[in-house]
Short mmCIF file of C-alpha atoms and ligand atoms in Angstrom, two decimals:
data_model
loop_
_atom_site.label_atom_id
_atom_site.label_comp_id
_atom_site.label_asym_id
_atom_site.label_seq_id
_atom_site.Cartn_x
_atom_site.Cartn_y
_atom_site.Cartn_z
CA MET B 1 -5.02 -1.67 -8.53
CA TYR B 2 -3.95 0.49 -5.58
CA GLY B 3 -5.88 -0.17 -2.40
CA LYS B 4 -6.48 -3.86 -2.97
CA ILE B 5 -3.62 -5.15 -0.79
CA GLN B 6 -4.41 -2.57 1.88
CA THR B 7 -8.08 -3.56 1.98
CA LYS B 8 -7.26 -7.25 2.16
CA LYS B 9 -5.09 -6.65 5.22
CA LEU B 10 -7.78 -4.45 6.75
CA LEU B 11 -10.47 -7.09 6.40
CA LYS B 12 -8.33 -9.59 8.29
CA LYS B 13 -7.85 -7.12 11.14
CA LEU B 14 -11.56 -6.29 11.25
CA GLU B 15 -12.43 -9.95 11.50
CA GLU B 16 -10.01 -10.39 14.41
CA LYS B 17 -11.78 -7.54 16.22
CA ASP B 18 -15.26 -8.74 15.27
CA ILE B 19 -15.98 -5.52 13.32
CA SER B 20 -18.29 -5.98 10.31
CA TYR B 21 -17.36 -2.92 8.25
CA LEU B 22 -15.03 0.03 8.22
CA LEU B 23 -16.74 3.24 7.17
CA VAL B 24 -14.38 5.94 5.85
CA MET B 25 -15.54 9.27 4.53
CA ASN B 26 -14.35 12.35 2.70
CA LEU B 27 -15.74 15.82 3.41
CA ASP B 28 -15.21 18.97 1.30
CA LEU B 29 -11.75 19.56 -0.17
CA PRO B 30 -9.20 19.68 1.34
CA GLN B 31 -10.75 17.65 4.15
CA LEU B 32 -10.27 14.25 2.62
CA ASP B 33 -9.41 11.31 4.87
CA PRO B 34 -6.20 9.83 3.43
CA ASN B 35 -7.58 6.44 4.41
CA PHE B 36 -10.32 6.81 1.82
CA TYR B 37 -7.64 6.79 -0.89
CA TYR B 38 -5.59 4.19 1.01
CA PHE B 39 -8.33 1.56 0.86
CA THR B 40 -10.25 2.50 -2.32
CA GLY B 41 -7.55 3.92 -4.60
CA LEU B 42 -9.94 6.81 -5.27
CA ASP B 43 -8.14 10.15 -5.17
CA GLY B 44 -9.80 13.54 -4.75
CA TYR B 45 -13.42 12.53 -4.22
CA GLU B 46 -15.38 15.01 -2.12
CA HIS B 47 -18.44 13.97 -0.10
CA SER B 48 -17.86 10.26 -0.48
CA ILE B 49 -18.25 7.23 1.74
CA ALA B 50 -16.61 3.83 1.53
CA LEU B 51 -17.84 0.74 3.35
CA LEU B 52 -15.14 -1.89 3.54
CA GLY B 53 -16.15 -5.37 4.60
CA GLU B 54 -17.68 -8.53 3.21
CA LYS B 55 -19.62 -6.59 0.55
CA SER B 56 -17.54 -3.47 0.07
CA ARG B 57 -19.23 -0.53 -1.59
CA VAL B 58 -18.44 3.11 -2.26
CA TYR B 59 -20.78 6.11 -2.52
CA VAL B 60 -19.52 9.06 -4.59
CA PRO B 61 -21.25 12.14 -6.11
CA SER B 62 -23.16 11.11 -9.26
CA PHE B 63 -20.78 12.92 -11.64
CA GLU B 64 -17.88 10.93 -10.17
CA VAL B 65 -19.45 7.48 -10.66
CA PRO B 66 -17.85 6.76 -14.09
CA ARG B 67 -14.39 7.83 -12.87
CA ALA B 68 -14.72 5.77 -9.69
CA LYS B 69 -15.70 2.70 -11.71
CA ARG B 70 -12.50 3.07 -13.71
CA GLU B 71 -10.22 3.79 -10.76
CA SER B 72 -11.24 1.43 -7.95
CA SER B 73 -10.93 -2.29 -7.51
CA ILE B 74 -14.18 -2.09 -5.51
CA ARG B 75 -16.89 -3.02 -7.99
CA ASP B 76 -19.96 -1.75 -6.16
CA ILE B 77 -19.93 2.01 -6.87
CA ARG B 78 -23.09 3.94 -6.02
CA LYS B 79 -24.12 7.57 -6.07
CA THR B 80 -24.64 9.58 -2.89
CA LYS B 81 -28.16 10.90 -2.31
CA ALA B 82 -30.37 12.56 0.27
CA GLY B 83 -31.23 10.19 3.09
CA LEU B 84 -28.10 8.12 2.62
CA THR B 85 -27.58 7.62 6.35
CA LYS B 86 -30.98 5.91 6.48
CA GLU B 87 -29.87 3.53 3.73
CA LEU B 88 -26.63 2.92 5.61
CA GLY B 89 -28.68 2.28 8.74
CA LYS B 90 -30.64 -0.46 6.99
CA PHE B 91 -27.51 -2.06 5.56
CA LEU B 92 -25.47 -1.87 8.77
CA ASN B 93 -28.31 -2.34 11.26
CA ASN B 94 -26.96 -3.37 14.67
CA LYS B 95 -23.60 -4.25 13.18
CA LYS B 96 -20.35 -3.18 14.76
CA VAL B 97 -18.88 -0.59 12.39
CA GLY B 98 -15.39 0.86 12.62
CA ILE B 99 -14.77 4.52 11.86
CA ASN B 100 -11.71 6.74 11.85
CA GLY B 101 -12.36 8.58 15.10
CA GLU B 102 -9.46 10.92 14.31
CA PHE B 103 -11.36 12.30 11.32
CA MET B 104 -15.12 11.73 11.27
CA PRO B 105 -17.10 14.75 12.58
CA VAL B 106 -19.07 14.17 15.78
CA ASN B 107 -22.26 15.36 14.05
CA PHE B 108 -22.00 12.64 11.42
CA GLN B 109 -21.27 10.06 14.09
CA LYS B 110 -24.50 11.11 15.81
CA LYS B 111 -26.45 10.67 12.56
CA LEU B 112 -25.10 7.16 12.14
CA LYS B 113 -25.90 6.26 15.74
CA ARG B 114 -29.46 7.55 15.31
CA ASN B 115 -29.76 4.99 12.51
CA LYS B 116 -28.83 2.17 14.87
CA ILE B 117 -25.26 1.73 13.70
CA LYS B 118 -22.90 0.69 16.49
CA LEU B 119 -19.71 2.71 16.05
CA VAL B 120 -16.25 1.79 17.30
CA ASP B 121 -13.08 3.78 16.79
CA ALA B 122 -10.84 1.86 14.39
CA SER B 123 -8.21 4.58 13.99
CA LYS B 124 -5.56 2.51 15.76
CA ILE B 125 -6.18 -0.49 13.49
CA ILE B 126 -5.76 1.74 10.44
CA GLU B 127 -2.61 3.36 11.84
CA GLU B 128 -1.06 -0.06 12.41
CA LEU B 129 -1.51 -0.81 8.71
CA ARG B 130 -0.37 2.60 7.46
CA VAL B 131 2.78 2.68 9.59
CA ILE B 132 4.36 -0.19 7.62
CA LYS B 133 4.91 0.62 3.97
CA ASN B 134 4.88 -2.03 1.25
CA LYS B 135 7.27 -2.07 -1.70
CA GLU B 136 5.07 0.04 -3.92
CA GLU B 137 4.60 2.70 -1.25
CA VAL B 138 8.35 2.84 -0.59
CA GLU B 139 8.99 3.18 -4.33
CA ARG B 140 6.64 6.15 -4.48
CA ILE B 141 8.37 7.93 -1.60
CA LYS B 142 11.75 7.13 -3.12
CA LYS B 143 10.75 8.64 -6.45
CA ALA B 144 9.40 11.74 -4.72
CA ALA B 145 12.58 12.10 -2.62
CA SER B 146 14.82 11.64 -5.62
CA LEU B 147 13.15 14.40 -7.65
CA SER B 148 12.96 16.68 -4.59
CA LYS B 149 16.71 16.44 -4.05
CA LYS B 150 17.44 17.04 -7.74
CA VAL B 151 15.27 20.16 -7.74
CA LEU B 152 16.95 21.50 -4.59
CA LYS B 153 20.32 21.37 -6.33
CA LYS B 154 19.13 23.75 -9.05
CA VAL B 155 17.54 26.52 -6.96
CA ASP B 156 18.21 30.07 -8.16
CA ILE B 157 19.36 31.73 -4.94
CA SER B 158 19.10 35.24 -6.43
CA LYS B 159 15.30 35.02 -6.30
CA SER B 160 12.93 35.89 -3.45
CA GLU B 161 11.53 33.27 -1.08
CA THR B 162 8.12 33.17 -2.77
CA GLN B 163 9.65 33.12 -6.27
CA ILE B 164 11.74 30.12 -5.23
CA VAL B 165 8.55 28.44 -3.98
CA ALA B 166 6.99 28.98 -7.41
CA ASP B 167 10.05 27.49 -9.15
CA LEU B 168 10.00 24.41 -6.91
CA ILE B 169 6.32 23.72 -7.60
CA TYR B 170 6.85 24.29 -11.32
CA GLU B 171 9.69 21.74 -11.37
CA TYR B 172 7.58 19.15 -9.54
CA ALA B 173 4.70 19.68 -11.97
CA ARG B 174 7.02 19.28 -14.98
CA HIS B 175 7.73 15.79 -13.65
CA GLY B 176 4.10 14.94 -12.97
CA MET B 177 4.35 15.52 -9.24
CA LYS B 178 2.83 17.92 -6.73
CA PRO B 179 4.31 19.55 -3.64
CA GLY B 180 3.78 17.19 -0.70
CA TYR B 181 3.31 20.24 1.58
CA ASP B 182 3.73 24.01 1.40
CA PRO B 183 7.44 24.62 0.73
CA ILE B 184 9.39 26.51 3.38
CA VAL B 185 11.96 28.89 1.90
CA ALA B 186 13.70 31.12 4.42
CA PHE B 187 16.72 33.42 4.36
CA ASP B 188 18.68 34.28 7.52
CA GLY B 189 16.40 35.19 10.47
CA ASP B 190 13.34 33.79 8.69
CA SER B 191 14.83 30.31 9.03
CA THR B 192 14.69 30.46 12.84
CA VAL B 193 10.97 29.64 12.51
CA PRO B 194 10.89 25.89 11.68
CA HIS B 195 7.59 26.16 9.75
CA PHE B 196 8.18 29.63 8.27
CA ILE B 197 5.73 31.02 5.68
CA PRO B 198 7.81 32.50 2.81
CA THR B 199 7.71 36.23 1.97
CA ASN B 200 9.22 38.38 -0.77
CA LYS B 201 12.55 38.58 1.11
CA ARG B 202 15.60 38.13 -1.10
CA GLY B 203 19.23 37.35 -0.33
CA GLY B 204 21.11 36.60 2.87
CA LYS B 205 23.92 34.66 4.49
CA THR B 206 21.99 31.41 4.79
CA LEU B 207 19.02 29.90 2.97
CA LEU B 208 16.91 27.08 4.40
CA ILE B 209 14.64 25.21 2.02
CA ASP B 210 12.28 22.52 3.31
CA ALA B 211 10.46 21.31 0.21
CA ALA B 212 9.53 18.00 -1.34
CA ALA B 213 7.31 16.49 -3.97
CA ALA B 214 4.61 13.87 -3.57
CA TYR B 215 4.42 11.09 -6.12
CA LYS B 216 1.06 9.35 -6.45
CA ASN B 217 0.06 10.84 -3.08
CA TYR B 218 3.17 9.67 -1.20
CA THR B 219 5.28 12.55 -0.01
CA ALA B 220 8.96 12.98 0.69
CA ASP B 221 10.14 15.61 3.20
CA ILE B 222 13.57 17.09 2.58
CA THR B 223 15.43 20.07 4.04
CA ARG B 224 18.70 21.57 2.95
CA THR B 225 20.39 24.62 4.43
CA PHE B 226 22.71 26.52 2.10
CA LEU B 227 25.57 28.57 3.50
CA LEU B 228 25.74 31.52 1.09
CA LYS B 229 28.03 33.97 2.94
CA PRO B 230 28.45 32.17 6.23
CA THR B 231 29.94 33.49 9.44
CA LYS B 232 32.17 31.26 11.57
CA GLU B 233 29.21 30.58 13.88
CA MET B 234 27.04 29.47 10.95
CA LYS B 235 29.71 27.07 9.74
CA LYS B 236 30.18 25.67 13.23
CA VAL B 237 26.45 25.09 13.78
CA TYR B 238 26.13 23.54 10.32
CA GLU B 239 28.86 21.01 11.11
CA ILE B 240 27.22 20.11 14.43
CA VAL B 241 23.79 19.61 12.83
CA LYS B 242 25.30 17.54 10.01
CA GLU B 243 27.18 15.36 12.48
CA VAL B 244 24.16 14.62 14.66
CA HIS B 245 22.04 14.03 11.53
CA ASP B 246 24.51 11.40 10.27
CA LEU B 247 24.95 9.74 13.68
CA ALA B 248 21.17 9.59 14.24
CA ILE B 249 20.63 7.94 10.86
CA ASP B 250 23.30 5.37 11.76
CA MET B 251 21.19 4.37 14.79
CA VAL B 252 18.21 3.34 12.67
CA GLU B 253 17.47 -0.40 12.61
CA PRO B 254 14.60 -2.68 13.60
CA GLY B 255 14.11 -2.98 17.35
CA VAL B 256 15.46 0.47 18.25
CA LYS B 257 13.18 2.71 20.33
CA ALA B 258 12.22 5.87 18.42
CA SER B 259 12.64 7.87 21.65
CA GLU B 260 16.29 6.80 21.92
CA ILE B 261 17.15 8.57 18.67
CA ASP B 262 15.50 11.83 19.72
CA ASN B 263 17.15 11.55 23.14
CA PHE B 264 20.51 11.04 21.52
CA MET B 265 20.11 14.20 19.42
CA GLN B 266 19.14 16.36 22.40
CA ASP B 267 22.05 15.03 24.49
CA PHE B 268 24.49 15.55 21.64
CA LEU B 269 23.37 19.14 21.03
CA LYS B 270 23.32 19.95 24.75
CA LYS B 271 26.95 18.90 25.09
CA LYS B 272 27.78 21.38 22.30
CA GLY B 273 25.75 24.14 23.97
CA TYR B 274 22.72 23.98 21.68
CA SER B 275 19.24 22.44 21.57
CA CYS B 276 16.52 21.57 19.06
CA PRO B 277 12.97 22.86 19.72
CA HIS B 278 11.30 19.98 17.87
CA SER B 279 11.64 16.21 17.80
CA ILE B 280 14.13 14.62 15.42
CA GLY B 281 11.60 13.15 13.03
CA HIS B 282 8.21 11.84 12.04
CA GLY B 283 6.70 9.29 9.70
CA ILE B 284 5.97 10.16 6.08
CA GLY B 285 3.60 8.55 3.61
CA LEU B 286 0.18 9.74 2.53
CA LEU B 287 0.66 12.52 5.08
CA VAL B 288 3.78 14.55 5.72
CA HIS B 289 3.34 14.03 9.46
CA GLU B 290 2.19 10.60 10.53
CA ARG B 291 3.33 7.65 12.62
CA PRO B 292 5.99 6.71 13.62
CA TYR B 293 6.89 9.83 15.60
CA ILE B 294 10.61 9.85 16.34
CA SER B 295 10.25 11.68 19.58
CA ILE B 296 11.16 11.44 23.26
CA LYS B 297 7.39 11.16 23.87
CA SER B 298 6.94 8.22 21.48
CA ASP B 299 6.70 4.58 22.57
CA GLU B 300 7.26 3.34 19.01
CA ILE B 301 9.75 0.53 18.34
CA LEU B 302 11.23 0.72 14.83
CA LYS B 303 10.13 -2.02 12.43
CA GLU B 304 11.07 -3.00 8.90
CA GLY B 305 9.01 -1.00 6.40
CA MET B 306 8.66 2.18 8.45
CA THR B 307 9.52 5.42 6.65
CA PHE B 308 10.32 8.62 8.50
CA THR B 309 12.42 11.75 8.56
CA ILE B 310 15.56 12.50 10.49
CA GLU B 311 15.75 16.28 10.78
CA PRO B 312 17.82 17.81 13.53
CA GLY B 313 17.75 21.59 13.63
CA VAL B 314 19.39 24.39 15.58
CA TYR B 315 17.80 27.84 15.52
CA ILE B 316 19.71 30.89 16.74
CA THR B 317 17.11 33.51 17.65
CA GLY B 318 17.14 36.54 15.40
CA LYS B 319 20.00 35.22 13.29
CA PHE B 320 19.66 31.92 11.40
CA GLY B 321 18.44 28.35 11.55
CA ILE B 322 20.15 25.22 10.29
CA ARG B 323 18.15 22.05 9.58
CA ILE B 324 19.12 19.03 7.53
CA GLU B 325 16.34 16.56 6.78
CA ASP B 326 16.39 13.22 5.02
CA ASP B 327 13.94 10.36 4.56
CA ILE B 328 14.81 6.96 5.98
CA LEU B 329 13.43 3.47 5.40
CA VAL B 330 13.90 0.81 8.06
CA THR B 331 15.13 -2.33 6.31
CA LYS B 332 15.40 -5.90 7.59
CA SER B 333 18.83 -5.33 9.10
CA GLY B 334 19.31 -1.57 9.16
CA HIS B 335 18.18 1.34 7.05
CA LYS B 336 18.31 3.06 3.69
CA ILE B 337 18.27 6.76 2.91
CA LEU B 338 15.53 7.31 0.35
N1 LIG J 1 8.20 19.86 6.22
C1 LIG J 1 7.71 20.00 7.54
C2 LIG J 1 8.51 19.24 8.51
O1 LIG J 1 9.63 18.86 8.23
O2 LIG J 1 8.05 18.96 9.57
MN1 LIG J 2 9.76 16.83 8.48
MN1 LIG J 3 10.40 19.12 6.24
#
């Protein structure tokens, strides 16, 4: 069952740090902590709390108890109720409890502290686990990437941006997948905004589509730019972006500094008279943006099992943007394009 391996690794880390339990929580949709699913295997549970430690237990809304019992390898499933923090206080009294400080609201932290629970931020411990993907996680991303690329090949370019979005989502759903993030579909000038929100615009000289499916919660992140009626400048920029994309991917292997790859892209583009307003990539997994960040600002060293994007882009104000994005796995001796 999903979550079992992840929890086993977590418990070892907690022990090393002398932390008794990790407490992860979900709020209202869509504010679910991906780590709740990561450790429990429970997907889409609002208002739920998991305690992971020697005697792991999960609290979910009463109507979700039967589903949770079927879906989680954690056997102790309980229903949430009024006064739950008091019960947690009794169970965790004076114990050191890890939380995801990147997610848990300050108000809830205060409630826990009032009930004599000693909180420590465990977000870095969790990140260290999440940043390395196991075989099953890589397979999920690979499946998502493979369908995403297939769907991109069949796009009907006569449709409007929002109609294309609808078609993409429909195709993912037909294959039992969801969009991993809101698709970006942008003709001409629209594509100069890297995270453009599609409109009813139709037709143009270029079309940028940044869209990918998620399979069992693991998302791919793919961008293709189509030259429909390109000018010389568009063709030239496309070739430059493609070249730096390929060269950057070639750099990927264990031991390489993430910042070196981003640096390389900026230097390469500068020599050609261009620049990229964003970093060259970011980790993908349960979230579409997560560690490792492939950025000049990052101190990450690439390790086997990391999955991230390589996505150089050049955006010519008022005219067009070209971005090519692929998903890369760091292998033992190099890399694979997923
Ligand atoms: N799909 C969003 C991004 O590439 O950052
Ligand atoms: Mn991306
Ligand atoms: Mn993208």
